PDB file of C-alpha atoms and ligand atoms in Angstrom:
ATOM      1  CA  MET O   1      81.426  31.934  -5.309  1.00 39.00           C
ATOM      2  CA  LYS O   2      81.241  28.191  -7.136  1.00 45.00           C
ATOM      3  CA  LEU O   3      80.740  25.259  -5.006  1.00 43.00           C
ATOM      4  CA  ILE O   4      83.728  23.913  -5.528  1.00 40.00           C
ATOM      5  CA  THR O   5      85.837  26.823  -4.636  1.00 38.00           C
ATOM      6  CA  GLN O   6      83.252  27.593  -1.231  1.00 41.00           C
ATOM      7  CA  LEU O   7      83.597  23.423  -0.676  1.00 38.00           C
ATOM      8  CA  MET O   8      87.841  24.081  -0.556  1.00 37.00           C
ATOM      9  CA  LEU O   9      87.846  27.787   1.000  1.00 36.00           C
ATOM     10  CA  GLY O  10      85.577  26.342   3.267  1.00 36.00           C
ATOM     11  CA  THR O  11      88.166  23.482   5.273  1.00 35.00           C
ATOM     12  CA  VAL O  12      90.664  25.970   5.096  1.00 34.00           C
ATOM     13  CA  MET O  13      89.005  27.948   7.269  1.00 35.00           C
ATOM     14  CA  LEU O  14      87.030  25.617   8.959  1.00 35.00           C
ATOM     15  CA  GLY O  15      90.639  24.870  10.722  1.00 34.00           C
ATOM     16  CA  ALA O  16      91.258  28.740  10.978  1.00 34.00           C
ATOM     17  CA  MET O  17      88.203  29.477  12.437  1.00 34.00           C
ATOM     18  CA  GLY O  18      85.521  26.915  13.231  1.00 34.00           C
ATOM     19  CA  GLY O  19      81.551  27.142  13.609  1.00 34.00           C
ATOM     20  CA  PHE O  20      80.850  29.780  12.694  1.00 35.00           C
ATOM     21  CA  ALA O  21      82.753  28.993   9.514  1.00 36.00           C
ATOM     22  CA  ALA O  22      80.856  26.002   8.538  1.00 41.00           C
ATOM     23  CA  ALA O  23      77.199  27.944   9.002  1.00 44.00           C
ATOM     24  CA  GLN O  24      79.286  30.128   6.268  1.00 51.00           C
ATOM     25  CA  ASP O  25      79.180  26.945   4.010  1.00 79.00           C
ATOM     26  CA  ALA O  26      75.896  25.417   3.681  1.00 92.00           C
ATOM     27  CA  LEU O  27      74.802  25.097   0.589  1.00 97.00           C
ATOM     28  CA  VAL O  28      72.318  27.426  -0.046  1.00 98.00           C
ATOM     29  CA  VAL O  29      69.710  25.516  -2.461  1.00 98.00           C
ATOM     30  CA  GLY O  30      66.284  27.797  -4.499  1.00 98.00           C
ATOM     31  CA  PHE O  31      63.539  25.932  -4.489  1.00 98.00           C
ATOM     32  CA  SER O  32      60.526  27.138  -6.476  1.00 98.00           C
ATOM     33  CA  GLN O  33      57.389  25.833  -5.566  1.00 98.00           C
ATOM     34  CA  ILE O  34      53.734  25.195  -7.371  1.00 98.00           C
ATOM     35  CA  GLY O  35      52.041  26.230  -4.121  1.00 98.00           C
ATOM     36  CA  SER O  36      49.519  25.028  -1.605  1.00 97.00           C
ATOM     37  CA  GLU O  37      46.800  23.087  -3.523  1.00 98.00           C
ATOM     38  CA  SER O  38      46.954  19.761  -2.177  1.00 98.00           C
ATOM     39  CA  GLY O  39      47.993  17.738   0.343  1.00 97.00           C
ATOM     40  CA  TRP O  40      50.299  15.992  -1.238  1.00 98.00           C
ATOM     41  CA  ARG O  41      51.632  19.704  -2.090  1.00 98.00           C
ATOM     42  CA  ALA O  42      51.824  20.172   1.137  1.00 97.00           C
ATOM     43  CA  ALA O  43      53.816  17.082   2.070  1.00 97.00           C
ATOM     44  CA  GLU O  44      56.356  17.404  -0.409  1.00 98.00           C
ATOM     45  CA  THR O  45      57.019  20.784   1.019  1.00 98.00           C
ATOM     46  CA  SER O  46      57.107  19.694   4.838  1.00 97.00           C
ATOM     47  CA  VAL O  47      59.251  16.747   3.570  1.00 97.00           C
ATOM     48  CA  THR O  48      61.983  19.013   1.334  1.00 98.00           C
ATOM     49  CA  LYS O  49      62.252  21.987   4.643  1.00 98.00           C
ATOM     50  CA  GLN O  50      63.172  18.633   6.736  1.00 97.00           C
ATOM     51  CA  GLN O  51      65.349  16.703   4.396  1.00 98.00           C
ATOM     52  CA  ALA O  52      66.949  19.686   3.720  1.00 98.00           C
ATOM     53  CA  GLU O  53      67.461  20.628   7.446  1.00 98.00           C
ATOM     54  CA  ALA O  54      68.664  17.121   8.247  1.00 98.00           C
ATOM     55  CA  ARG O  55      71.767  18.006   5.586  1.00 98.00           C
ATOM     56  CA  GLY O  56      72.526  20.918   6.956  1.00 98.00           C
ATOM     57  CA  VAL O  57      71.114  22.215   3.515  1.00 98.00           C
ATOM     58  CA  ASP O  58      69.892  26.460   3.853  1.00 98.00           C
ATOM     59  CA  LEU O  59      67.105  26.391   1.236  1.00 98.00           C
ATOM     60  CA  LYS O  60      65.282  29.078   0.248  1.00 98.00           C
ATOM     61  CA  PHE O  61      61.955  28.312  -0.058  1.00 98.00           C
ATOM     62  CA  ALA O  62      59.974  30.653  -2.337  1.00 98.00           C
ATOM     63  CA  ASP O  63      56.284  29.848  -3.353  1.00 98.00           C
ATOM     64  CA  ALA O  64      54.950  30.475  -6.747  1.00 98.00           C
ATOM     65  CA  GLN O  65      51.287  30.497  -5.451  1.00 98.00           C
ATOM     66  CA  GLN O  66      50.153  27.917  -9.454  1.00 98.00           C
ATOM     67  CA  LYS O  67      51.625  30.948 -10.577  1.00 98.00           C
ATOM     68  CA  GLN O  68      54.606  30.815 -13.463  1.00 98.00           C
ATOM     69  CA  GLU O  69      55.602  33.032 -13.997  1.00 98.00           C
ATOM     70  CA  ASN O  70      56.034  33.680  -9.811  1.00 98.00           C
ATOM     71  CA  GLN O  71      58.381  30.389 -10.435  1.00 98.00           C
ATOM     72  CA  ILE O  72      60.703  33.058 -13.622  1.00 98.00           C
ATOM     73  CA  LYS O  73      61.387  35.783 -11.277  1.00 98.00           C
ATOM     74  CA  ALA O  74      61.888  33.368  -7.586  1.00 98.00           C
ATOM     75  CA  ILE O  75      64.440  30.655  -9.953  1.00 99.00           C
ATOM     76  CA  ARG O  76      65.691  34.178 -11.735  1.00 98.00           C
ATOM     77  CA  GLY O  77      65.874  35.679  -8.330  1.00 98.00           C
ATOM     78  CA  PHE O  78      68.264  32.742  -6.947  1.00 98.00           C
ATOM     79  CA  ILE O  79      70.481  33.118  -9.267  1.00 98.00           C
ATOM     80  CA  ALA O  80      71.318  36.188  -9.208  1.00 98.00           C
ATOM     81  CA  GLN O  81      71.106  35.524  -5.362  1.00 98.00           C
ATOM     82  CA  GLY O  82      74.540  33.203  -6.151  1.00 98.00           C
ATOM     83  CA  VAL O  83      72.785  29.595  -5.010  1.00 98.00           C
ATOM     84  CA  ASP O  84      74.387  26.826  -5.346  1.00 98.00           C
ATOM     85  CA  ALA O  85      71.619  25.036  -6.872  1.00 98.00           C
ATOM     86  CA  ILE O  86      68.084  25.226  -7.990  1.00 98.00           C
ATOM     87  CA  LEU O  87      64.922  23.237  -7.423  1.00 98.00           C
ATOM     88  CA  VAL O  88      62.581  23.496  -9.109  1.00 98.00           C
ATOM     89  CA  ALA O  89      58.512  21.094  -9.108  1.00 98.00           C
ATOM     90  CA  PRO O  90      57.818  23.335 -12.457  1.00 98.00           C
ATOM     91  CA  VAL O  91      53.347  24.577 -13.157  1.00 98.00           C
ATOM     92  CA  VAL O  92      53.029  23.643 -16.572  1.00 98.00           C
ATOM     93  CA  ALA O  93      55.015  22.169 -19.254  1.00 98.00           C
ATOM     94  CA  THR O  94      55.747  24.900 -21.594  1.00 98.00           C
ATOM     95  CA  GLY O  95      57.292  27.589 -21.281  1.00 98.00           C
ATOM     96  CA  TRP O  96      61.072  26.397 -19.151  1.00 98.00           C
ATOM     97  CA  GLU O  97      63.890  27.369 -21.595  1.00 98.00           C
ATOM     98  CA  ASP O  98      64.925  30.737 -21.680  1.00 98.00           C
ATOM     99  CA  VAL O  99      65.429  30.788 -17.918  1.00 98.00           C
ATOM    100  CA  LEU O 100      67.066  27.372 -17.046  1.00 98.00           C
ATOM    101  CA  THR O 101      69.331  28.456 -20.289  1.00 98.00           C
ATOM    102  CA  GLU O 102      69.992  32.044 -17.831  1.00 98.00           C
ATOM    103  CA  ALA O 103      70.648  29.048 -14.691  1.00 98.00           C
ATOM    104  CA  LYS O 104      72.976  26.823 -16.822  1.00 98.00           C
ATOM    105  CA  ASP O 105      74.671  30.592 -18.256  1.00 98.00           C
ATOM    106  CA  ALA O 106      75.484  30.892 -14.853  1.00 98.00           C
ATOM    107  CA  GLU O 107      76.415  26.808 -13.203  1.00 98.00           C
ATOM    108  CA  ILE O 108      73.968  26.304 -11.224  1.00 98.00           C
ATOM    109  CA  PRO O 109      72.467  22.764 -11.085  1.00 98.00           C
ATOM    110  CA  VAL O 110      68.185  22.662 -11.589  1.00 98.00           C
ATOM    111  CA  ILE O 111      66.388  19.282 -10.529  1.00 99.00           C
ATOM    112  CA  LEU O 112      63.287  19.239 -11.641  1.00 98.00           C
ATOM    113  CA  LEU O 113      61.392  17.990  -8.721  1.00 98.00           C
ATOM    114  CA  ASP O 114      57.630  16.038  -9.299  1.00 98.00           C
ATOM    115  CA  ARG O 115      56.500  17.400 -12.723  1.00 98.00           C
ATOM    116  CA  GLY O 116      58.464  17.321 -15.760  1.00 98.00           C
ATOM    117  CA  VAL O 117      59.485  19.881 -19.071  1.00 98.00           C
ATOM    118  CA  ASP O 118      59.031  20.137 -22.310  1.00 98.00           C
ATOM    119  CA  ALA O 119      63.117  21.673 -22.652  1.00 98.00           C
ATOM    120  CA  PRO O 120      66.228  20.069 -23.371  1.00 98.00           C
ATOM    121  CA  GLU O 121      67.245  17.824 -20.944  1.00 98.00           C
ATOM    122  CA  ASP O 122      70.989  19.104 -21.093  1.00 98.00           C
ATOM    123  CA  LEU O 123      68.825  22.680 -19.778  1.00 98.00           C
ATOM    124  CA  TYR O 124      69.258  19.931 -16.206  1.00 98.00           C
ATOM    125  CA  LEU O 125      70.615  17.533 -13.836  1.00 98.00           C
ATOM    126  CA  THR O 126      67.849  15.146 -13.125  1.00 98.00           C
ATOM    127  CA  SER O 127      64.531  14.856 -12.546  1.00 98.00           C
ATOM    128  CA  VAL O 128      62.787  13.333  -9.256  1.00 98.00           C
ATOM    129  CA  ALA O 129      59.609  12.318  -9.937  1.00 98.00           C
ATOM    130  CA  SER O 130      56.596   9.524 -10.773  1.00 98.00           C
ATOM    131  CA  ASP O 131      56.739   7.772 -14.361  1.00 98.00           C
ATOM    132  CA  GLN O 132      53.310  10.127 -14.792  1.00 98.00           C
ATOM    133  CA  VAL O 133      51.258   7.496 -17.622  1.00 98.00           C
ATOM    134  CA  LYS O 134      52.381   4.430 -15.803  1.00 98.00           C
ATOM    135  CA  GLU O 135      49.818   6.090 -12.775  1.00 98.00           C
ATOM    136  CA  GLY O 136      47.519   6.507 -15.190  1.00 98.00           C
ATOM    137  CA  ARG O 137      47.470   3.045 -16.625  1.00 98.00           C
ATOM    138  CA  VAL O 138      47.469   1.322 -13.296  1.00 98.00           C
ATOM    139  CA  ALA O 139      44.355   3.395 -12.341  1.00 98.00           C
ATOM    140  CA  GLY O 140      42.435   2.187 -15.683  1.00 98.00           C
ATOM    141  CA  GLN O 141      43.354  -0.603 -14.602  1.00 98.00           C
ATOM    142  CA  TRP O 142      42.355  -1.193 -11.628  1.00 98.00           C
ATOM    143  CA  LEU O 143      39.029  -0.166 -12.938  1.00 98.00           C
ATOM    144  CA  VAL O 144      39.200  -1.682 -15.478  1.00 98.00           C
ATOM    145  CA  ASP O 145      40.093  -4.998 -13.275  1.00 98.00           C
ATOM    146  CA  THR O 146      37.163  -3.963 -11.160  1.00 98.00           C
ATOM    147  CA  LEU O 147      33.882  -3.962 -13.553  1.00 98.00           C
ATOM    148  CA  ALA O 148      35.102  -7.845 -15.318  1.00 98.00           C
ATOM    149  CA  GLY O 149      32.833  -6.954 -18.468  1.00 98.00           C
ATOM    150  CA  LYS O 150      30.411  -4.997 -16.848  1.00 98.00           C
ATOM    151  CA  ASP O 151      29.140  -1.767 -18.593  1.00 98.00           C
ATOM    152  CA  CYS O 152      30.673   1.891 -16.514  1.00 98.00           C
ATOM    153  CA  ALA O 153      30.515   5.837 -17.663  1.00 98.00           C
ATOM    154  CA  VAL O 154      33.644   7.367 -16.289  1.00 98.00           C
ATOM    155  CA  VAL O 155      34.161  10.235 -15.409  1.00 99.00           C
ATOM    156  CA  GLU O 156      37.245  12.330 -15.436  1.00 99.00           C
ATOM    157  CA  LEU O 157      38.612  14.818 -13.342  1.00 99.00           C
ATOM    158  CA  GLN O 158      41.480  16.411 -15.161  1.00 98.00           C
ATOM    159  CA  GLY O 159      44.161  17.942 -12.785  1.00 98.00           C
ATOM    160  CA  THR O 160      46.078  21.384 -14.105  1.00 98.00           C
ATOM    161  CA  VAL O 161      45.391  22.000 -17.437  1.00 98.00           C
ATOM    162  CA  GLY O 162      49.433  22.224 -19.826  1.00 98.00           C
ATOM    163  CA  SER O 163      51.224  20.248 -16.438  1.00 98.00           C
ATOM    164  CA  THR O 164      52.550  17.059 -17.372  1.00 98.00           C
ATOM    165  CA  PRO O 165      50.884  14.648 -14.948  1.00 98.00           C
ATOM    166  CA  ALA O 166      46.835  16.238 -16.414  1.00 98.00           C
ATOM    167  CA  ILE O 167      49.004  14.958 -19.622  1.00 98.00           C
ATOM    168  CA  ASN O 168      50.410  11.994 -18.486  1.00 98.00           C
ATOM    169  CA  ARG O 169      47.813  10.650 -16.812  1.00 98.00           C
ATOM    170  CA  LYS O 170      44.819  10.472 -18.667  1.00 98.00           C
ATOM    171  CA  LYS O 171      47.316   9.500 -21.500  1.00 98.00           C
ATOM    172  CA  GLY O 172      47.776   6.750 -19.111  1.00 98.00           C
ATOM    173  CA  PHE O 173      44.212   5.911 -18.216  1.00 98.00           C
ATOM    174  CA  GLU O 174      42.643   6.222 -21.634  1.00 98.00           C
ATOM    175  CA  GLU O 175      45.494   3.103 -22.262  1.00 98.00           C
ATOM    176  CA  ALA O 176      44.013   1.307 -19.890  1.00 98.00           C
ATOM    177  CA  ILE O 177      40.461   0.979 -20.941  1.00 98.00           C
ATOM    178  CA  ALA O 178      41.375   1.052 -23.881  1.00 98.00           C
ATOM    179  CA  ALA O 179      40.948  -2.015 -25.332  1.00 96.00           C
ATOM    180  CA  ALA O 180      37.567  -2.325 -22.715  1.00 98.00           C
ATOM    181  CA  ALA O 181      34.460  -1.728 -24.736  1.00 98.00           C
ATOM    182  CA  ASN O 182      32.714  -1.727 -21.518  1.00 98.00           C
ATOM    183  CA  VAL O 183      34.709   0.761 -19.689  1.00 98.00           C
ATOM    184  CA  LYS O 184      33.406   4.711 -21.358  1.00 98.00           C
ATOM    185  CA  LEU O 185      34.505   8.081 -20.914  1.00 98.00           C
ATOM    186  CA  ILE O 186      31.695  10.084 -20.846  1.00 98.00           C
ATOM    187  CA  ASP O 187      33.500  13.167 -19.631  1.00 98.00           C
ATOM    188  CA  SER O 188      36.874  15.401 -18.802  1.00 98.00           C
ATOM    189  CA  GLN O 189      37.045  18.062 -17.509  1.00 98.00           C
ATOM    190  CA  THR O 190      40.040  19.543 -15.003  1.00 98.00           C
ATOM    191  CA  GLY O 191      39.711  20.270 -11.163  1.00 98.00           C
ATOM    192  CA  ASP O 192      43.017  22.441 -10.929  1.00 98.00           C
ATOM    193  CA  PHE O 193      44.277  19.955  -7.895  1.00 98.00           C
ATOM    194  CA  THR O 194      41.761  21.577  -5.783  1.00 98.00           C
ATOM    195  CA  ARG O 195      39.272  20.142  -3.675  1.00 98.00           C
ATOM    196  CA  SER O 196      37.112  22.842  -4.264  1.00 98.00           C
ATOM    197  CA  LYS O 197      37.398  22.396  -7.898  1.00 98.00           C
ATOM    198  CA  GLY O 198      37.145  19.263  -8.104  1.00 98.00           C
ATOM    199  CA  LYS O 199      33.444  19.247  -5.802  1.00 98.00           C
ATOM    200  CA  GLU O 200      32.613  22.045  -7.949  1.00 98.00           C
ATOM    201  CA  VAL O 201      32.294  20.082 -11.371  1.00 99.00           C
ATOM    202  CA  MET O 202      31.844  16.304 -10.045  1.00 99.00           C
ATOM    203  CA  GLU O 203      28.282  18.000  -9.634  1.00 98.00           C
ATOM    204  CA  SER O 204      28.192  20.070 -13.291  1.00 98.00           C
ATOM    205  CA  PHE O 205      29.282  15.610 -14.245  1.00 98.00           C
ATOM    206  CA  ILE O 206      26.037  14.733 -12.052  1.00 98.00           C
ATOM    207  CA  LYS O 207      24.022  17.376 -12.847  1.00 98.00           C
ATOM    208  CA  ALA O 208      24.619  16.131 -16.738  1.00 98.00           C
ATOM    209  CA  ASN O 209      23.774  13.176 -16.302  1.00 98.00           C
ATOM    210  CA  ASP O 210      20.564  11.947 -14.338  1.00 98.00           C
ATOM    211  CA  GLY O 211      20.904  13.218 -11.443  1.00 98.00           C
ATOM    212  CA  GLY O 212      24.926  11.240 -11.278  1.00 98.00           C
ATOM    213  CA  LYS O 213      22.604   7.693 -12.323  1.00 98.00           C
ATOM    214  CA  GLY O 214      24.488   8.480 -15.103  1.00 98.00           C
ATOM    215  CA  ILE O 215      28.135   7.570 -14.580  1.00 98.00           C
ATOM    216  CA  CYS O 216      29.591   4.628 -13.645  1.00 98.00           C
ATOM    217  CA  ALA O 217      32.629   5.741 -12.172  1.00 99.00           C
ATOM    218  CA  LEU O 218      34.821   8.973 -11.835  1.00 99.00           C
ATOM    219  CA  TYR O 219      38.736   8.944 -11.813  1.00 99.00           C
ATOM    220  CA  ALA O 220      40.153  12.232 -10.385  1.00 99.00           C
ATOM    221  CA  HIS O 221      43.945  12.478 -11.153  1.00 98.00           C
ATOM    222  CA  ASN O 222      44.457  12.933  -7.570  1.00 98.00           C
ATOM    223  CA  ASP O 223      42.647  12.680  -3.783  1.00 98.00           C
ATOM    224  CA  ASP O 224      42.232  16.133  -2.924  1.00 98.00           C
ATOM    225  CA  MET O 225      39.608  16.036  -4.886  1.00 98.00           C
ATOM    226  CA  ALA O 226      38.183  13.215  -4.709  1.00 99.00           C
ATOM    227  CA  VAL O 227      37.728  14.577  -1.496  1.00 98.00           C
ATOM    228  CA  GLY O 228      35.744  16.604  -3.042  1.00 98.00           C
ATOM    229  CA  ALA O 229      33.712  14.718  -5.216  1.00 99.00           C
ATOM    230  CA  ILE O 230      32.999  12.414  -2.657  1.00 99.00           C
ATOM    231  CA  GLN O 231      31.349  15.016  -0.658  1.00 98.00           C
ATOM    232  CA  ALA O 232      29.295  16.433  -4.135  1.00 98.00           C
ATOM    233  CA  ILE O 233      27.904  12.562  -4.647  1.00 98.00           C
ATOM    234  CA  LYS O 234      26.985  12.324  -1.198  1.00 98.00           C
ATOM    235  CA  GLU O 235      25.057  15.831  -1.574  1.00 98.00           C
ATOM    236  CA  ALA O 236      22.944  14.611  -4.582  1.00 98.00           C
ATOM    237  CA  GLY O 237      22.246  11.251  -2.361  1.00 98.00           C
ATOM    238  CA  LEU O 238      24.162   8.665  -4.003  1.00 98.00           C
ATOM    239  CA  LYS O 239      26.467   6.983  -2.120  1.00 98.00           C
ATOM    240  CA  PRO O 240      30.517   7.118  -3.497  1.00 98.00           C
ATOM    241  CA  GLY O 241      32.695   4.418  -3.336  1.00 98.00           C
ATOM    242  CA  THR O 242      29.106   2.002  -4.375  1.00 98.00           C
ATOM    243  CA  ASP O 243      26.752   3.962  -6.360  1.00 98.00           C
ATOM    244  CA  ILE O 244      30.325   5.774  -8.260  1.00 98.00           C
ATOM    245  CA  LEU O 245      33.188   4.161  -7.930  1.00 99.00           C
ATOM    246  CA  VAL O 246      35.913   6.294  -6.822  1.00 99.00           C
ATOM    247  CA  VAL O 247      39.760   5.669  -7.733  1.00 99.00           C
ATOM    248  CA  SER O 248      43.037   8.703  -7.751  1.00 99.00           C
ATOM    249  CA  ILE O 249      46.444   9.150  -7.176  1.00 98.00           C
ATOM    250  CA  ASP O 250      48.205  10.542  -4.398  1.00 98.00           C
ATOM    251  CA  ALA O 251      47.867   7.861  -1.441  1.00 98.00           C
ATOM    252  CA  VAL O 252      47.088  11.199   0.626  1.00 98.00           C
ATOM    253  CA  PRO O 253      45.744  10.527   4.248  1.00 98.00           C
ATOM    254  CA  ASP O 254      42.551  12.183   3.739  1.00 98.00           C
ATOM    255  CA  ILE O 255      42.039   9.609   1.038  1.00 98.00           C
ATOM    256  CA  PHE O 256      43.109   6.436   2.955  1.00 98.00           C
ATOM    257  CA  GLN O 257      39.893   7.970   5.349  1.00 98.00           C
ATOM    258  CA  ALA O 258      37.265   7.602   2.893  1.00 98.00           C
ATOM    259  CA  ILE O 259      38.786   4.440   1.042  1.00 98.00           C
ATOM    260  CA  ALA O 260      38.723   2.363   4.958  1.00 98.00           C
ATOM    261  CA  ALA O 261      34.005   4.374   5.156  1.00 98.00           C
ATOM    262  CA  GLY O 262      33.905   2.976   2.484  1.00 98.00           C
ATOM    263  CA  GLU O 263      33.780   6.161   0.230  1.00 98.00           C
ATOM    264  CA  ALA O 264      36.251   5.742  -2.051  1.00 99.00           C
ATOM    265  CA  ASN O 265      37.857   2.167  -3.980  1.00 99.00           C
ATOM    266  CA  ALA O 266      41.097   2.746  -4.856  1.00 99.00           C
ATOM    267  CA  THR O 267      44.107   5.226  -5.546  1.00 98.00           C
ATOM    268  CA  VAL O 268      47.529   5.700  -6.665  1.00 98.00           C
ATOM    269  CA  GLU O 269      50.915   5.865  -5.168  1.00 98.00           C
ATOM    270  CA  LEU O 270      52.834   9.224  -4.934  1.00 98.00           C
ATOM    271  CA  THR O 271      55.638  10.024  -2.682  1.00 98.00           C
ATOM    272  CA  PRO O 272      55.858  13.272  -1.399  1.00 98.00           C
ATOM    273  CA  ASN O 273      59.544  12.775  -0.567  1.00 97.00           C
ATOM    274  CA  MET O 274      60.761  14.010  -3.825  1.00 98.00           C
ATOM    275  CA  ALA O 275      63.899  16.032  -2.236  1.00 98.00           C
ATOM    276  CA  GLY O 276      65.771  13.163  -0.897  1.00 98.00           C
ATOM    277  CA  PRO O 277      66.554  11.478  -3.325  1.00 98.00           C
ATOM    278  CA  ALA O 278      67.343  14.168  -5.702  1.00 98.00           C
ATOM    279  CA  PHE O 279      69.129  15.604  -3.004  1.00 98.00           C
ATOM    280  CA  ASP O 280      71.571  12.794  -2.582  1.00 98.00           C
ATOM    281  CA  VAL O 281      72.342  13.204  -6.653  1.00 98.00           C
ATOM    282  CA  LEU O 282      73.202  16.549  -6.016  1.00 98.00           C
ATOM    283  CA  GLU O 283      75.902  16.632  -2.854  1.00 97.00           C
ATOM    284  CA  ALA O 284      77.312  13.825  -5.182  1.00 97.00           C
ATOM    285  CA  PHE O 285      77.245  15.670  -8.118  1.00 98.00           C
ATOM    286  CA  LEU O 286      78.890  18.583  -6.143  1.00 96.00           C
ATOM    287  CA  ALA O 287      81.272  16.667  -4.465  1.00 95.00           C
ATOM    288  CA  ASP O 288      83.863  15.182  -7.563  1.00 96.00           C
ATOM    289  CA  GLY O 289      80.963  15.198 -11.041  1.00 97.00           C
ATOM    290  CA  THR O 290      78.511  12.017 -10.548  1.00 98.00           C
ATOM    291  CA  VAL O 291      76.643  12.643 -12.961  1.00 98.00           C
ATOM    292  CA  PRO O 292      73.248  11.738 -12.023  1.00 98.00           C
ATOM    293  CA  GLU O 293      70.243   9.372 -14.351  1.00 98.00           C
ATOM    294  CA  LYS O 294      68.388  12.079 -16.021  1.00 98.00           C
ATOM    295  CA  PHE O 295      65.657  10.747 -14.999  1.00 98.00           C
ATOM    296  CA  ILE O 296      65.243   8.972 -11.632  1.00 98.00           C
ATOM    297  CA  ILE O 297      61.626   7.703 -11.459  1.00 98.00           C
ATOM    298  CA  THR O 298      59.235   7.143  -7.781  1.00 98.00           C
ATOM    299  CA  ASP O 299      57.209   3.738  -7.529  1.00 97.00           C
ATOM    300  CA  SER O 300      52.926   4.063  -7.965  1.00 97.00           C
ATOM    301  CA  LYS O 301      51.790   1.612  -6.300  1.00 98.00           C
ATOM    302  CA  LEU O 302      48.375   1.052  -5.615  1.00 98.00           C
ATOM    303  CA  TYR O 303      46.669   0.614  -2.914  1.00 98.00           C
ATOM    304  CA  THR O 304      42.831  -0.499  -2.179  1.00 98.00           C
ATOM    305  CA  ALA O 305      40.050  -1.310   0.238  1.00 98.00           C
ATOM    306  CA  ALA O 306      42.451  -4.973   0.792  1.00 98.00           C
ATOM    307  CA  ASP O 307      45.242  -3.028   1.958  1.00 98.00           C
ATOM    308  CA  ASN O 308      44.771  -2.153   5.875  1.00 98.00           C
ATOM    309  CA  PRO O 309      43.885   1.577   4.580  1.00 98.00           C
ATOM    310  CA  GLN O 310      42.917   2.660   8.683  1.00 98.00           C
ATOM    311  CA  GLY O 311      46.616   1.729   8.960  1.00 98.00           C
ATOM    312  CA  GLU O 312      47.710   3.394   6.033  1.00 98.00           C
ATOM    313  CA  TYR O 313      45.874   6.626   7.551  1.00 98.00           C
ATOM    314  CA  ASP O 314      46.837   6.181  10.776  1.00 97.00           C
ATOM    315  CA  ALA O 315      50.759   6.352   9.351  1.00 97.00           C
ATOM    316  CA  ARG O 316      50.222   8.729   7.174  1.00 96.00           C
ATOM    317  CA  LYS O 317      47.844  11.227   8.935  1.00 94.00           C
ATOM    318  CA  ASP O 318      51.425  13.180  10.633  1.00 92.00           C
ATOM    319  CA  LEU O 319      53.710  12.988   7.778  1.00 91.00           C
ATOM    320  CA  GLY O 320      53.150  17.523   6.899  1.00 90.00           C
ATOM    321  CA  TYR O 321      49.605  16.050   4.239  1.00 94.00           C
TER     322      TYR O 321
HETATM  323  O1  AHR J 401      52.305  17.362  -9.437  1.00 86.26           O
HETATM  324  C1  AHR J 401      52.306  16.544  -8.865  1.00 86.26           C
HETATM  325  C2  AHR J 401      50.415  16.853  -8.390  1.00 86.26           C
HETATM  326  O2  AHR J 401      50.636  18.326  -7.763  1.00 86.26           O
HETATM  327  C3  AHR J 401      49.804  15.343  -7.198  1.00 86.26           C
HETATM  328  O3  AHR J 401      49.748  14.253  -8.126  1.00 86.26           O
HETATM  329  C4  AHR J 401      49.531  16.744  -7.023  1.00 86.26           C
HETATM  330  O4  AHR J 401      47.561  16.152  -5.356  1.00 86.26           O
HETATM  331  C5  AHR J 401      49.595  18.464  -7.471  1.00 86.26           C
HETATM  332  O5  AHR J 401      49.208  19.263  -7.043  1.00 86.26           O
END
């Protein structure tokens, strides 16, 4: 049954049957989550569940374990169940057109969370995400400003291959350093947004560059990879944050601890609360057809040692990261 009809029936039944009818009429939303590759991802999952609970939304959660095929299967399952809406955090950018068309044909609105897709915009209601090119630019600009003309060989840990944050954060960073002849990107590989892969790839960068002495800075597409890389830098006998500057993205508690300890230098914040704005616009759309902006952009604030990292850690440590 479509939600508009459900809402009308629900109002009648609520009067006739009381609370049971209200429970029956809860908004049902399917959420296809990528997995749990990072602290940020864990926080996004927690916040989405909390937001759903606070609003009385019946959230059907599906963890895709990093596989697009699992996400497509979950979305098809949500369509078969006749959910009122679908949230999806797309692991990679391509390959969504068919399943999004199926959702559209079934008149189920889809909202993209935190990552984008290469598909026609009419196949989803809105996208709640950061400006990922800007995140890369903010990180790159911080490095250029901090170096103040000093020569610097940079290594880059990219996110998941084919994902929009990996593509866009690389682009933004390269744009920011393009005019700085003193800053050179000497190596760039994927660490798949995980701590363990970040460490492993940083070890290989260190090995290939004079035991790390040939590296002046690390740019990681997320904090988890940076935290793994910091461990690799320490094990190589170097000081992260001093011998090798570290800049990354997400603003998770662990990176604030590293900044407070002088082992990381800067992070760009990505809010884990994508679901709040998503549910706001979804509720308005389902209530009276209000069509949201196609792209709802979250902030990208830079944090450094000057921004009370210990306080930021304390404020975030119990938020589900
Ligand atoms: O899509 C957002 C990115 O995905 C986060 O920066 C990263 O930590 C996560 O895995």
